[in-house]
Amino acid sequence: MNRKPGGGNTMKAAKPAVTRRDFIKNCGRCALACALSQGWNLFGALSQAPALTVERGRAGRKASPYFIPLAGGAVQCTLCPHGCEVSPGERGLCRVRENVNGQYTSLVYGNPCAVHVDPIEKKPFFHVLPATLSFSVATAGCNLDCKFCQNWEISQASPDDTQNYDLPPAAVVEAALLSECRSVASTYVEPTIFIEYMLDMGRLARERGLLNVMHSNGFINGPPLKDLCAVLDAACIDLKGFSDDYYRDMTGGRLQPVLDTLKRLREWGVHTEIVNLLVTGKNDTPEAIRALCRWIKAELGADAPLHFTRFMPLYKLKSLEPTPIPTLERAWAIGREEGLHFVYIGNVPGHEAEHTVCPKCHARIIERRGYRILAQRLRDGRCEACGTAIAGIWSAPQKNASRAG
Ligand code: SF4
């Protein structure tokens, strides 16, 4: 489940401008948090550029390489498994890609509608730079329509209908650094629908020593995913259920492409955590959970972190009950029985299953409450007590680090 925007520091529409770059540099994150909370225009001050504004329907166009020309000026999108065939002047199912005279075109490049400074634990990443901040962006649009979507107001919107910032990739990276973030996150909606923006943010972020992370539904084709993996450090993938019927009925997608994505991420060296939202009475049988856990262990390995998260009634499923805590605990127990080393319960702050425990000596190596880190007993990525290496990214990359694509 892609967490709802907000709760971190939110960039609001510009009002009074902060006038001195030095003020921000000297005051760092506290100043940023304060300024953002008051809707101040930091970017205008930083760049001496016109004020950062939000504008309804602002569209940042960028030619996409992910399409095949068809007869009569139509195109077929090759970005995700839907493979939309789009006539001139029309858009694909995700609402953010348009056939402009035979050139398929992103309509959201550099124009996010949600921009926040979040704890990385909110993505949720539990094995990536704990207790750091992640500069998080999303545009309008999505390639699925999950009945339980937390962010449906933007995921099911067209960029014509959202308030969009003018925030090119370089401005994202600059803002991330000024707000003392250690990563840039593409999140909240399905981020791969703005892949052209992600790729450019990713290249610049990497040059400046920031990690690139995403929370994705994994519904993307192999070639564009491979392009993305050249700049991506970590992915949090929703494995929403373990049957194709569930995917088709609840999300409008399919299971196999998501499984393919998970295997490709492993093959291409991207740290991956998995989120399974347990929707009451829909995907929460012990058999389905066991099958999912077995697949993860067999295909991704015992060290792949798995988050069982609690469903809350919203969007098209308001009539369902929240996931009962015993259902989550049963899922957690199944995950452990099946040999997974890092199984978590999410959306239940204060639960015992939020902590990271060493798979060898069972020492509690990271203690959490919600998004807060209470204690860390890791040294150089190893359990302090017994020295076992713990899967994850525990130190920031070097500036200008590159990676083979
Ligand atoms: S990315 Fe969008 S336009 Fe392309 S195939 Fe998927 S839903 Fe269709």
CSV table of C-alpha atoms and ligand atoms in Angstrom, one decimal:
chain,number,residue,atom,x,y,z
A,1,MET,CA,0.0,0.0,0.0
A,2,ASN,CA,1.4,3.3,-1.0
A,3,ARG,CA,1.2,5.6,2.0
A,4,LYS,CA,-0.9,8.7,2.0
A,5,PRO,CA,0.9,11.9,1.3
A,6,GLY,CA,1.3,14.1,4.3
A,7,GLY,CA,2.3,13.7,7.9
A,8,GLY,CA,5.8,14.8,6.9
A,9,ASN,CA,6.6,18.3,5.9
A,10,THR,CA,4.4,19.5,3.1
A,11,MET,CA,5.2,22.0,0.5
A,12,LYS,CA,2.2,24.3,0.1
A,13,ALA,CA,1.4,26.9,-2.4
A,14,ALA,CA,3.8,29.8,-2.3
A,15,LYS,CA,3.0,32.8,-0.3
A,16,PRO,CA,5.6,34.9,1.5
A,17,ALA,CA,9.0,34.4,0.1
A,18,VAL,CA,12.1,33.6,2.2
A,19,THR,CA,14.7,36.0,1.0
A,20,ARG,CA,18.1,34.6,1.9
A,21,ARG,CA,19.7,31.4,0.8
A,22,ASP,CA,22.1,31.6,3.6
A,23,PHE,CA,19.3,31.6,6.1
A,24,ILE,CA,18.2,28.2,4.8
A,25,LYS,CA,21.6,26.8,4.6
A,26,ASN,CA,22.4,27.8,8.1
A,27,CYS,CA,19.1,26.7,9.6
A,28,GLY,CA,18.9,23.5,7.7
A,29,ARG,CA,16.0,21.1,8.1
A,30,CYS,CA,14.3,22.9,11.0
A,31,ALA,CA,14.0,26.0,9.0
A,32,LEU,CA,12.7,24.1,6.0
A,33,ALA,CA,10.1,22.3,8.1
A,34,CYS,CA,9.0,25.6,9.6
A,35,ALA,CA,8.9,27.3,6.3
A,36,LEU,CA,7.0,24.6,4.6
A,37,SER,CA,4.5,24.4,7.4
A,38,GLN,CA,3.9,28.1,6.8
A,39,GLY,CA,3.7,27.8,3.0
A,40,TRP,CA,6.9,29.8,2.4
A,41,ASN,CA,8.4,29.8,-1.0
A,42,LEU,CA,11.9,28.3,-0.5
A,43,PHE,CA,12.6,27.6,-4.1
A,44,GLY,CA,12.0,31.1,-5.2
A,45,ALA,CA,14.5,32.3,-2.6
A,46,LEU,CA,17.0,29.6,-3.4
A,47,SER,CA,17.2,30.1,-7.1
A,48,GLN,CA,16.4,33.8,-7.2
A,49,ALA,CA,13.9,32.5,-9.7
A,50,PRO,CA,10.2,33.5,-10.0
A,51,ALA,CA,8.2,32.1,-7.1
A,52,LEU,CA,7.4,28.5,-6.9
A,53,THR,CA,3.7,28.2,-7.7
A,54,VAL,CA,1.1,25.6,-8.0
A,55,GLU,CA,-1.1,25.8,-11.0
A,56,ARG,CA,-4.1,23.7,-11.8
A,57,GLY,CA,-3.5,21.6,-14.8
A,58,ARG,CA,0.1,22.6,-15.4
A,59,ALA,CA,1.5,20.1,-17.9
A,60,GLY,CA,5.2,19.4,-18.3
A,61,ARG,CA,5.6,17.6,-21.6
A,62,LYS,CA,8.4,15.3,-22.5
A,63,ALA,CA,8.7,12.9,-25.4
A,64,SER,CA,8.6,9.3,-24.3
A,65,PRO,CA,10.8,6.6,-25.8
A,66,TYR,CA,8.4,3.9,-24.6
A,67,PHE,CA,6.0,3.4,-27.5
A,68,ILE,CA,5.7,1.7,-30.9
A,69,PRO,CA,4.2,3.7,-33.9
A,70,LEU,CA,1.0,2.1,-35.4
A,71,ALA,CA,-0.9,2.7,-38.6
A,72,GLY,CA,-2.8,6.0,-39.0
A,73,GLY,CA,-0.7,7.9,-36.4
A,74,ALA,CA,-1.7,5.7,-33.5
A,75,VAL,CA,0.8,4.5,-31.0
A,76,GLN,CA,1.1,1.5,-28.6
A,77,CYS,CA,2.6,2.3,-25.2
A,78,THR,CA,5.3,-0.2,-24.1
A,79,LEU,CA,5.7,1.1,-20.6
A,80,CYS,CA,3.3,-1.2,-18.7
A,81,PRO,CA,1.6,-4.5,-19.4
A,82,HIS,CA,-1.7,-2.8,-20.4
A,83,GLY,CA,-0.1,-1.9,-23.7
A,84,CYS,CA,-2.6,0.9,-24.5
A,85,GLU,CA,-3.2,1.6,-28.2
A,86,VAL,CA,-3.7,5.3,-28.4
A,87,SER,CA,-5.1,7.4,-31.3
A,88,PRO,CA,-3.7,10.9,-32.1
A,89,GLY,CA,-4.8,13.4,-29.4
A,90,GLU,CA,-5.9,10.6,-27.0
A,91,ARG,CA,-4.4,9.4,-23.7
A,92,GLY,CA,-3.6,6.0,-22.2
A,93,LEU,CA,-5.4,4.5,-19.3
A,94,CYS,CA,-3.1,6.1,-16.8
A,95,ARG,CA,-4.2,9.6,-18.0
A,96,VAL,CA,-0.7,11.1,-18.1
A,97,ARG,CA,0.6,9.9,-21.5
A,98,GLU,CA,-0.8,11.4,-24.7
A,99,ASN,CA,-0.3,10.7,-28.4
A,100,VAL,CA,0.8,14.1,-29.7
A,101,ASN,CA,0.9,13.8,-33.5
A,102,GLY,CA,2.3,10.3,-33.4
A,103,GLN,CA,4.9,11.0,-30.6
A,104,TYR,CA,3.9,9.5,-27.3
A,105,THR,CA,4.4,12.1,-24.7
A,106,SER,CA,4.5,12.3,-20.9
A,107,LEU,CA,2.3,15.1,-19.6
A,108,VAL,CA,3.7,15.3,-16.0
A,109,TYR,CA,7.4,15.7,-16.5
A,110,GLY,CA,8.6,18.1,-13.7
A,111,ASN,CA,5.1,18.7,-12.5
A,112,PRO,CA,4.4,16.8,-9.3
A,113,CYS,CA,1.1,17.4,-7.5
A,114,ALA,CA,2.4,16.0,-4.1
A,115,VAL,CA,5.8,17.0,-2.6
A,116,HIS,CA,6.6,16.0,1.0
A,117,VAL,CA,9.6,15.4,3.3
A,118,ASP,CA,8.8,12.0,4.9
A,119,PRO,CA,10.6,9.6,7.2
A,120,ILE,CA,11.9,6.8,4.9
A,121,GLU,CA,10.1,4.3,7.2
A,122,LYS,CA,6.8,5.7,5.8
A,123,LYS,CA,7.5,4.3,2.3
A,124,PRO,CA,7.8,1.8,4.1
A,125,PHE,CA,11.5,0.9,3.9
A,126,PHE,CA,12.8,-0.7,7.1
A,127,HIS,CA,16.1,-1.8,5.6
A,128,VAL,CA,17.2,1.5,4.0
A,129,LEU,CA,19.0,4.2,5.9
A,130,PRO,CA,16.8,4.1,9.0
A,131,ALA,CA,15.8,7.4,10.7
A,132,THR,CA,16.6,9.4,7.6
A,133,LEU,CA,14.3,11.7,5.6
A,134,SER,CA,13.2,11.0,2.0
A,135,PHE,CA,12.2,13.8,-0.4
A,136,SER,CA,9.0,12.4,-1.9
A,137,VAL,CA,7.2,13.3,-5.0
A,138,ALA,CA,4.2,12.1,-7.0
A,139,THR,CA,2.3,13.3,-10.1
A,140,ALA,CA,-1.3,12.7,-10.9
A,141,GLY,CA,-2.3,9.3,-12.5
A,142,CYS,CA,-1.9,5.6,-12.1
A,143,ASN,CA,-2.0,2.5,-14.3
A,144,LEU,CA,-4.2,0.5,-11.8
A,145,ASP,CA,-7.4,1.4,-10.0
A,146,CYS,CA,-7.2,-0.4,-6.7
A,147,LYS,CA,-10.5,-0.4,-4.8
A,148,PHE,CA,-8.6,0.3,-1.6
A,149,CYS,CA,-6.4,3.1,-2.9
A,150,GLN,CA,-5.4,5.5,-0.1
A,151,ASN,CA,-4.4,8.2,-2.6
A,152,TRP,CA,-7.3,7.9,-5.1
A,153,GLU,CA,-7.8,11.7,-5.2
A,154,ILE,CA,-4.5,12.0,-7.1
A,155,SER,CA,-4.0,8.5,-8.5
A,156,GLN,CA,-7.3,8.5,-10.3
A,157,ALA,CA,-7.0,12.1,-11.4
A,158,SER,CA,-5.8,13.6,-14.6
A,159,PRO,CA,-3.0,16.2,-14.4
A,160,ASP,CA,-5.5,18.6,-15.8
A,161,ASP,CA,-7.4,18.4,-12.6
A,162,THR,CA,-4.6,18.6,-10.0
A,163,GLN,CA,-2.6,21.5,-8.6
A,164,ASN,CA,0.9,20.9,-10.0
A,165,TYR,CA,4.2,22.4,-9.1
A,166,ASP,CA,6.9,23.4,-11.5
A,167,LEU,CA,9.7,21.4,-10.1
A,168,PRO,CA,12.2,20.2,-12.6
A,169,PRO,CA,14.6,17.3,-11.6
A,170,ALA,CA,17.4,19.7,-10.6
A,171,ALA,CA,15.1,21.5,-8.2
A,172,VAL,CA,14.0,18.3,-6.6
A,173,VAL,CA,17.6,17.3,-5.9
A,174,GLU,CA,18.4,20.8,-4.6
A,175,ALA,CA,15.4,20.7,-2.3
A,176,ALA,CA,16.2,17.2,-1.1
A,177,LEU,CA,19.7,18.3,-0.1
A,178,LEU,CA,18.6,21.5,1.6
A,179,SER,CA,16.0,19.6,3.6
A,180,GLU,CA,18.6,17.1,4.8
A,181,CYS,CA,17.0,14.2,3.0
A,182,ARG,CA,19.2,11.2,2.1
A,183,SER,CA,17.0,10.0,-0.7
A,184,VAL,CA,14.5,11.0,-3.3
A,185,ALA,CA,11.4,8.9,-3.4
A,186,SER,CA,8.9,8.5,-6.2
A,187,THR,CA,5.8,7.4,-4.4
A,188,TYR,CA,2.1,7.9,-3.5
A,189,VAL,CA,0.7,6.9,-6.9
A,190,GLU,CA,2.3,4.5,-9.4
A,191,PRO,CA,5.6,6.3,-10.1
A,192,THR,CA,6.6,4.4,-13.2
A,193,ILE,CA,4.0,6.3,-15.1
A,194,PHE,CA,6.3,9.3,-14.7
A,195,ILE,CA,9.4,7.3,-15.6
A,196,GLU,CA,11.0,10.1,-17.7
A,197,TYR,CA,10.9,12.4,-14.7
A,198,MET,CA,12.2,9.6,-12.4
A,199,LEU,CA,15.1,8.8,-14.7
A,200,ASP,CA,16.3,12.4,-14.8
A,201,MET,CA,15.8,12.9,-11.0
A,202,GLY,CA,17.7,9.7,-10.4
A,203,ARG,CA,20.7,10.6,-12.5
A,204,LEU,CA,21.1,14.0,-10.8
A,205,ALA,CA,20.4,12.6,-7.3
A,206,ARG,CA,23.0,10.0,-7.7
A,207,GLU,CA,25.6,12.6,-8.7
A,208,ARG,CA,24.9,14.4,-5.4
A,209,GLY,CA,25.1,11.3,-3.2
A,210,LEU,CA,21.4,10.7,-2.7
A,211,LEU,CA,19.7,7.4,-2.9
A,212,ASN,CA,16.8,6.9,-5.4
A,213,VAL,CA,13.9,4.8,-4.1
A,214,MET,CA,10.4,4.1,-5.2
A,215,HIS,CA,7.2,2.6,-3.9
A,216,SER,CA,5.6,0.9,-6.9
A,217,ASN,CA,2.9,-1.6,-7.8
A,218,GLY,CA,5.4,-3.4,-10.0
A,219,PHE,CA,3.2,-3.3,-13.0
A,220,ILE,CA,5.8,-2.3,-15.6
A,221,ASN,CA,7.4,-4.0,-18.5
A,222,GLY,CA,11.0,-5.4,-18.4
A,223,PRO,CA,12.8,-2.9,-20.7
A,224,PRO,CA,11.7,0.3,-19.0
A,225,LEU,CA,12.3,-1.3,-15.6
A,226,LYS,CA,15.8,-2.1,-16.7
A,227,ASP,CA,16.4,1.6,-17.6
A,228,LEU,CA,15.1,2.5,-14.2
A,229,CYS,CA,17.3,0.1,-12.4
A,230,ALA,CA,20.4,1.9,-13.7
A,231,VAL,CA,19.5,4.7,-11.3
A,232,LEU,CA,17.4,3.0,-8.7
A,233,ASP,CA,18.7,1.9,-5.3
A,234,ALA,CA,15.7,0.5,-3.6
A,235,ALA,CA,12.1,-0.5,-4.4
A,236,CYS,CA,9.2,-1.1,-2.2
A,237,ILE,CA,6.7,-3.3,-4.3
A,238,ASP,CA,3.1,-3.9,-3.5
A,239,LEU,CA,2.4,-7.6,-3.9
A,240,LYS,CA,-1.3,-7.0,-3.4
A,241,GLY,CA,-2.4,-10.6,-3.3
A,242,PHE,CA,-1.4,-14.0,-4.7
A,243,SER,CA,-4.1,-14.8,-7.3
A,244,ASP,CA,-4.7,-13.4,-10.7
A,245,ASP,CA,-8.5,-13.2,-9.9
A,246,TYR,CA,-7.8,-10.9,-7.0
A,247,TYR,CA,-5.6,-8.7,-9.1
A,248,ARG,CA,-8.1,-8.4,-11.9
A,249,ASP,CA,-11.0,-7.8,-9.5
A,250,MET,CA,-9.5,-5.5,-7.0
A,251,THR,CA,-6.9,-3.6,-9.0
A,252,GLY,CA,-7.5,-3.9,-12.7
A,253,GLY,CA,-4.0,-5.4,-13.1
A,254,ARG,CA,-2.6,-8.9,-13.3
A,255,LEU,CA,-0.4,-10.9,-10.9
A,256,GLN,CA,2.3,-12.3,-13.2
A,257,PRO,CA,3.8,-9.0,-14.4
A,258,VAL,CA,4.3,-8.0,-10.7
A,259,LEU,CA,6.0,-11.3,-9.9
A,260,ASP,CA,8.2,-10.8,-13.0
A,261,THR,CA,9.1,-7.3,-11.7
A,262,LEU,CA,10.1,-8.7,-8.3
A,263,LYS,CA,12.4,-11.3,-9.9
A,264,ARG,CA,13.9,-8.7,-12.2
A,265,LEU,CA,14.7,-6.3,-9.4
A,266,ARG,CA,16.5,-9.1,-7.6
A,267,GLU,CA,18.4,-10.0,-10.7
A,268,TRP,CA,19.4,-6.4,-11.4
A,269,GLY,CA,20.6,-5.8,-7.8
A,270,VAL,CA,17.9,-3.4,-6.5
A,271,HIS,CA,17.2,-3.7,-2.8
A,272,THR,CA,13.5,-4.7,-2.6
A,273,GLU,CA,10.9,-4.8,0.2
A,274,ILE,CA,7.5,-6.2,-0.3
A,275,VAL,CA,4.2,-4.9,1.0
A,276,ASN,CA,1.1,-7.1,1.2
A,277,LEU,CA,-2.0,-5.2,2.3
A,278,LEU,CA,-4.4,-7.7,4.0
A,279,VAL,CA,-7.9,-6.7,2.9
A,280,THR,CA,-10.5,-8.1,5.2
A,281,GLY,CA,-12.1,-11.2,3.7
A,282,LYS,CA,-10.5,-10.7,0.3
A,283,ASN,CA,-6.9,-11.9,0.3
A,284,ASP,CA,-6.3,-12.9,3.9
A,285,THR,CA,-6.7,-16.7,4.0
A,286,PRO,CA,-3.9,-18.7,5.5
A,287,GLU,CA,-3.5,-20.6,2.2
A,288,ALA,CA,-3.1,-17.4,0.1
A,289,ILE,CA,-0.6,-16.0,2.6
A,290,ARG,CA,1.4,-19.2,2.8
A,291,ALA,CA,1.6,-19.4,-1.0
A,292,LEU,CA,2.8,-15.8,-1.2
A,293,CYS,CA,5.5,-16.4,1.5
A,294,ARG,CA,6.7,-19.6,-0.2
A,295,TRP,CA,7.0,-17.8,-3.5
A,296,ILE,CA,9.0,-15.0,-1.9
A,297,LYS,CA,11.4,-17.4,-0.1
A,298,ALA,CA,11.9,-19.5,-3.3
A,299,GLU,CA,12.3,-16.6,-5.8
A,300,LEU,CA,13.7,-13.7,-3.8
A,301,GLY,CA,15.3,-15.4,-0.8
A,302,ALA,CA,14.7,-15.5,3.0
A,303,ASP,CA,16.2,-12.0,3.5
A,304,ALA,CA,13.6,-10.1,1.4
A,305,PRO,CA,11.7,-7.9,3.9
A,306,LEU,CA,7.9,-8.5,3.9
A,307,HIS,CA,5.4,-6.0,5.4
A,308,PHE,CA,1.9,-7.2,6.1
A,309,THR,CA,-0.1,-4.0,6.4
A,310,ARG,CA,-3.4,-3.2,7.9
A,311,PHE,CA,-6.3,-2.3,5.6
A,312,MET,CA,-8.5,0.6,6.6
A,313,PRO,CA,-11.9,1.1,5.0
A,314,LEU,CA,-11.8,3.8,2.3
A,315,TYR,CA,-12.4,4.6,-1.4
A,316,LYS,CA,-14.5,1.8,-2.9
A,317,LEU,CA,-14.2,-0.5,0.1
A,318,LYS,CA,-15.7,1.6,2.9
A,319,SER,CA,-18.1,-1.1,4.0
A,320,LEU,CA,-15.3,-3.6,5.0
A,321,GLU,CA,-13.9,-3.8,8.5
A,322,PRO,CA,-10.2,-2.9,9.2
A,323,THR,CA,-8.0,-5.9,9.1
A,324,PRO,CA,-8.3,-7.6,12.5
A,325,ILE,CA,-5.0,-7.6,14.4
A,326,PRO,CA,-5.1,-11.4,14.9
A,327,THR,CA,-5.3,-11.8,11.1
A,328,LEU,CA,-2.1,-9.7,10.7
A,329,GLU,CA,-0.4,-11.7,13.5
A,330,ARG,CA,-1.4,-15.0,11.8
A,331,ALA,CA,0.1,-13.8,8.6
A,332,TRP,CA,3.3,-12.7,10.4
A,333,ALA,CA,3.5,-16.2,12.0
A,334,ILE,CA,3.1,-17.9,8.6
A,335,GLY,CA,5.9,-15.8,7.2
A,336,ARG,CA,8.2,-16.8,9.9
A,337,GLU,CA,7.2,-20.5,9.7
A,338,GLU,CA,8.0,-20.4,6.0
A,339,GLY,CA,11.5,-19.2,6.8
A,340,LEU,CA,11.4,-15.5,6.0
A,341,HIS,CA,13.9,-13.6,8.1
A,342,PHE,CA,12.3,-10.1,8.2
A,343,VAL,CA,8.5,-10.1,8.5
A,344,TYR,CA,6.7,-6.9,9.7
A,345,ILE,CA,3.2,-5.8,10.6
A,346,GLY,CA,2.5,-2.3,9.4
A,347,ASN,CA,-0.2,0.3,10.2
A,348,VAL,CA,-0.3,-0.9,13.8
A,349,PRO,CA,2.0,1.5,15.7
A,350,GLY,CA,3.5,0.0,18.8
A,351,HIS,CA,3.2,-3.6,17.6
A,352,GLU,CA,6.0,-5.9,18.5
A,353,ALA,CA,6.3,-6.9,14.8
A,354,GLU,CA,7.6,-3.4,13.9
A,355,HIS,CA,11.1,-4.2,15.2
A,356,THR,CA,13.9,-5.8,13.2
A,357,VAL,CA,15.3,-8.9,14.8
A,358,CYS,CA,18.6,-10.6,13.9
A,359,PRO,CA,17.8,-13.9,12.2
A,360,LYS,CA,20.7,-15.6,13.9
A,361,CYS,CA,20.9,-14.5,17.5
A,362,HIS,CA,17.4,-12.9,17.7
A,363,ALA,CA,18.7,-9.7,19.2
A,364,ARG,CA,16.5,-6.7,18.5
A,365,ILE,CA,18.7,-4.7,16.1
A,366,ILE,CA,16.3,-1.9,15.1
A,367,GLU,CA,13.5,-0.8,17.5
A,368,ARG,CA,10.6,1.2,16.0
A,369,ARG,CA,7.4,2.8,16.9
A,370,GLY,CA,5.5,3.8,13.8
A,371,TYR,CA,7.9,5.8,11.7
A,372,ARG,CA,10.2,6.6,14.7
A,373,ILE,CA,13.4,4.7,15.3
A,374,LEU,CA,13.9,4.1,19.0
A,375,ALA,CA,17.2,2.2,18.9
A,376,GLN,CA,19.7,0.8,16.4
A,377,ARG,CA,22.2,-1.9,17.2
A,378,LEU,CA,23.8,-2.3,13.8
A,379,ARG,CA,27.5,-1.7,13.0
A,380,ASP,CA,28.5,-1.5,9.4
A,381,GLY,CA,25.3,-3.3,8.4
A,382,ARG,CA,25.9,-6.2,10.9
A,383,CYS,CA,24.2,-7.2,14.1
A,384,GLU,CA,26.2,-5.7,17.0
A,385,ALA,CA,25.6,-8.7,19.1
A,386,CYS,CA,26.7,-11.6,16.8
A,387,GLY,CA,28.1,-9.9,13.6
A,388,THR,CA,25.5,-11.4,11.2
A,389,ALA,CA,25.2,-9.3,8.0
A,390,ILE,CA,21.7,-7.8,7.7
A,391,ALA,CA,20.2,-7.3,4.3
A,392,GLY,CA,19.7,-3.7,3.3
A,393,ILE,CA,21.3,-0.4,2.5
A,394,TRP,CA,22.9,1.0,5.7
A,395,SER,CA,25.2,3.7,4.4
A,396,ALA,CA,24.7,6.5,1.8
A,397,PRO,CA,26.4,6.1,-1.6
A,398,GLN,CA,29.4,8.1,-2.7
A,399,LYS,CA,28.8,11.2,-4.7
A,400,ASN,CA,29.0,10.6,-8.5
A,401,ALA,CA,28.6,6.9,-7.9
A,402,SER,CA,27.5,5.2,-11.1
A,403,ARG,CA,26.0,1.9,-11.8
A,404,ALA,CA,25.9,-0.3,-14.8
A,405,GLY,CA,22.5,-0.3,-16.5
B,1,SF4,S1,1.8,3.3,-18.8
B,1,SF4,FE1,-0.2,4.2,-19.1
B,1,SF4,S2,-0.4,4.6,-21.3
B,1,SF4,FE2,1.3,3.1,-21.0
B,1,SF4,S3,0.3,1.1,-21.2
B,1,SF4,FE3,0.4,1.6,-19.0
B,1,SF4,S4,-1.6,2.6,-18.6
B,1,SF4,FE4,-1.3,2.5,-20.9
